[in-house]
Amino acid sequence: MARKVAIVEDDFDQRENYRDALEKSGYLVDTYANRREALSGMRSNMPDLAILDIMLENEMDGGFDLCRDLRALSPTLPIIFLTARDTDIDRVSGLRLDAWDYLTKPLNMQYLSVRINSLFRIVDSLALGPETNQRNNAMVINDLEINEDSMSIRWKGKELSLTLTEFWLIESMARHPGHVKTYENMMTITRQSYVERNTINGYIRRIRNKFKEIDPNFKHIQTVFGVGYKWNTDG
């Protein structure tokens, strides 16, 4: 079955160019010109991947706002920002919203199609999941339970509300307790093309806070100063 890609772009010519290129690559394509139209359409018909411009009609940060809305509807939806805004501040802002990638215009249409195909391969590999010692389709480490089928994590029996990137980071640390995940490792794990150390630190801070909402004494994610982080079973 062909996968569906949603494109949110207020420029008609660019929107149609993206549509033509992706349809030729075998994707089903829905297009939207503004945030409200896109949110309404995707709320009733969620795509397999969304491509968002940031400036949408009279909304300077309409794409960022739409990304937040879509994350609330689907924490695992692959989202790509495709925009003319190329500052580091905009890139970091987009990735902190848990976008899977941040691409700048002008962009070769063949590259866009290849990048989308690459992201779908990641989605497929996550759905299959690696072979692990599992109980009820879950990897269990003391009070931590990671279910790779549903991409969900429980701590002391209670499910955490996580974004997909947060899930990946926790899973990567917990799979090898006591082993340090360097910043470089974690940048790769996010599947994002532009990530700084401060971005990783921000992810870890939010992850810790989510564990502490369940367990105020949570201390299992240990900082290895200047290097990265590790999962400490004795925390």
PDB file of N, CA and C in Angstrom, residues 1 6 40 53 69 94 96 111 116 129 139 145 156 158 160 164 182 188 199 203 215 232:
ATOM      1  N   MET A   1       0.840  -1.195   0.000  1.00  0.00           N
ATOM      2  CA  MET A   1       0.000   0.000   0.000  1.00  0.00           C
ATOM      3  C   MET A   1       0.880   1.253   0.000  1.00  0.00           C
ATOM      4  N   ALA A   6       1.829  14.313   3.737  1.00  0.00           N
ATOM      5  CA  ALA A   6       1.126  15.601   3.757  1.00  0.00           C
ATOM      6  C   ALA A   6       2.137  16.729   3.590  1.00  0.00           C
ATOM      7  N   SER A  40      -6.943  20.593  10.506  1.00  0.00           N
ATOM      8  CA  SER A  40      -8.265  20.001  10.323  1.00  0.00           C
ATOM      9  C   SER A  40      -8.182  18.743   9.461  1.00  0.00           C
ATOM     10  N   ASP A  53       6.321  23.766   6.033  1.00  0.00           N
ATOM     11  CA  ASP A  53       7.018  25.050   5.974  1.00  0.00           C
ATOM     12  C   ASP A  53       6.813  25.732   7.323  1.00  0.00           C
ATOM     13  N   ASP A  69       0.919  20.908  17.518  1.00  0.00           N
ATOM     14  CA  ASP A  69      -0.426  20.321  17.445  1.00  0.00           C
ATOM     15  C   ASP A  69      -0.373  18.873  16.962  1.00  0.00           C
ATOM     16  N   GLY A  94      13.193  23.876  15.624  1.00  0.00           N
ATOM     17  CA  GLY A  94      12.476  22.804  14.944  1.00  0.00           C
ATOM     18  C   GLY A  94      12.782  21.436  15.511  1.00  0.00           C
ATOM     19  N   ARG A  96      13.920  20.756  18.486  1.00  0.00           N
ATOM     20  CA  ARG A  96      13.416  20.640  19.854  1.00  0.00           C
ATOM     21  C   ARG A  96      11.931  20.308  19.881  1.00  0.00           C
ATOM     22  N   TYR A 111      16.535  14.587  -3.959  1.00  0.00           N
ATOM     23  CA  TYR A 111      17.051  14.428  -2.604  1.00  0.00           C
ATOM     24  C   TYR A 111      15.896  14.315  -1.602  1.00  0.00           C
ATOM     25  N   ILE A 116      12.895  11.107   2.310  1.00  0.00           N
ATOM     26  CA  ILE A 116      11.640  10.554   2.806  1.00  0.00           C
ATOM     27  C   ILE A 116      11.700   9.030   2.827  1.00  0.00           C
ATOM     28  N   GLY A 129      11.726  -4.024  15.154  1.00  0.00           N
ATOM     29  CA  GLY A 129      12.400  -4.108  16.449  1.00  0.00           C
ATOM     30  C   GLY A 129      13.512  -5.137  16.433  1.00  0.00           C
ATOM     31  N   MET A 139      11.158  -5.444  26.812  1.00  0.00           N
ATOM     32  CA  MET A 139      12.457  -5.592  27.445  1.00  0.00           C
ATOM     33  C   MET A 139      12.314  -5.046  28.863  1.00  0.00           C
ATOM     34  N   GLU A 145      10.282  -1.002  31.872  1.00  0.00           N
ATOM     35  CA  GLU A 145       9.730  -1.903  30.865  1.00  0.00           C
ATOM     36  C   GLU A 145       9.609  -1.146  29.547  1.00  0.00           C
ATOM     37  N   LYS A 156       7.937   1.519  36.926  1.00  0.00           N
ATOM     38  CA  LYS A 156       7.190   1.061  38.098  1.00  0.00           C
ATOM     39  C   LYS A 156       5.707   0.875  37.771  1.00  0.00           C
ATOM     40  N   LYS A 158       3.871   2.331  35.498  1.00  0.00           N
ATOM     41  CA  LYS A 158       3.145   3.481  34.957  1.00  0.00           C
ATOM     42  C   LYS A 158       3.794   3.944  33.657  1.00  0.00           C
ATOM     43  N   LEU A 160       5.051   6.305  30.687  1.00  0.00           N
ATOM     44  CA  LEU A 160       5.519   7.675  30.501  1.00  0.00           C
ATOM     45  C   LEU A 160       4.946   8.239  29.200  1.00  0.00           C
ATOM     46  N   LEU A 164       8.802  10.346  20.274  1.00  0.00           N
ATOM     47  CA  LEU A 164       9.549   9.257  19.680  1.00  0.00           C
ATOM     48  C   LEU A 164      11.046   9.403  19.942  1.00  0.00           C
ATOM     49  N   THR A 182      27.849   8.393  24.281  1.00  0.00           N
ATOM     50  CA  THR A 182      28.462   9.692  24.058  1.00  0.00           C
ATOM     51  C   THR A 182      27.475  10.636  23.377  1.00  0.00           C
ATOM     52  N   THR A 188      23.298  10.651  16.732  1.00  0.00           N
ATOM     53  CA  THR A 188      22.921   9.703  15.687  1.00  0.00           C
ATOM     54  C   THR A 188      21.583   9.049  16.009  1.00  0.00           C
ATOM     55  N   THR A 199      21.026  20.480  22.662  1.00  0.00           N
ATOM     56  CA  THR A 199      19.764  19.837  22.300  1.00  0.00           C
ATOM     57  C   THR A 199      19.631  18.510  23.027  1.00  0.00           C
ATOM     58  N   TYR A 203      16.834  17.238  25.834  1.00  0.00           N
ATOM     59  CA  TYR A 203      16.066  15.996  25.793  1.00  0.00           C
ATOM     60  C   TYR A 203      16.188  15.244  27.121  1.00  0.00           C
ATOM     61  N   ASP A 215       8.226   8.998  39.821  1.00  0.00           N
ATOM     62  CA  ASP A 215       9.114   8.612  40.930  1.00  0.00           C
ATOM     63  C   ASP A 215      10.029   9.795  41.260  1.00  0.00           C
ATOM     64  N   ASN A 232      22.024   3.906  34.784  1.00  0.00           N
ATOM     65  CA  ASN A 232      22.636   3.320  35.971  1.00  0.00           C
ATOM     66  C   ASN A 232      21.579   2.516  36.712  1.00  0.00           C
TER      67      ASN A 232
END
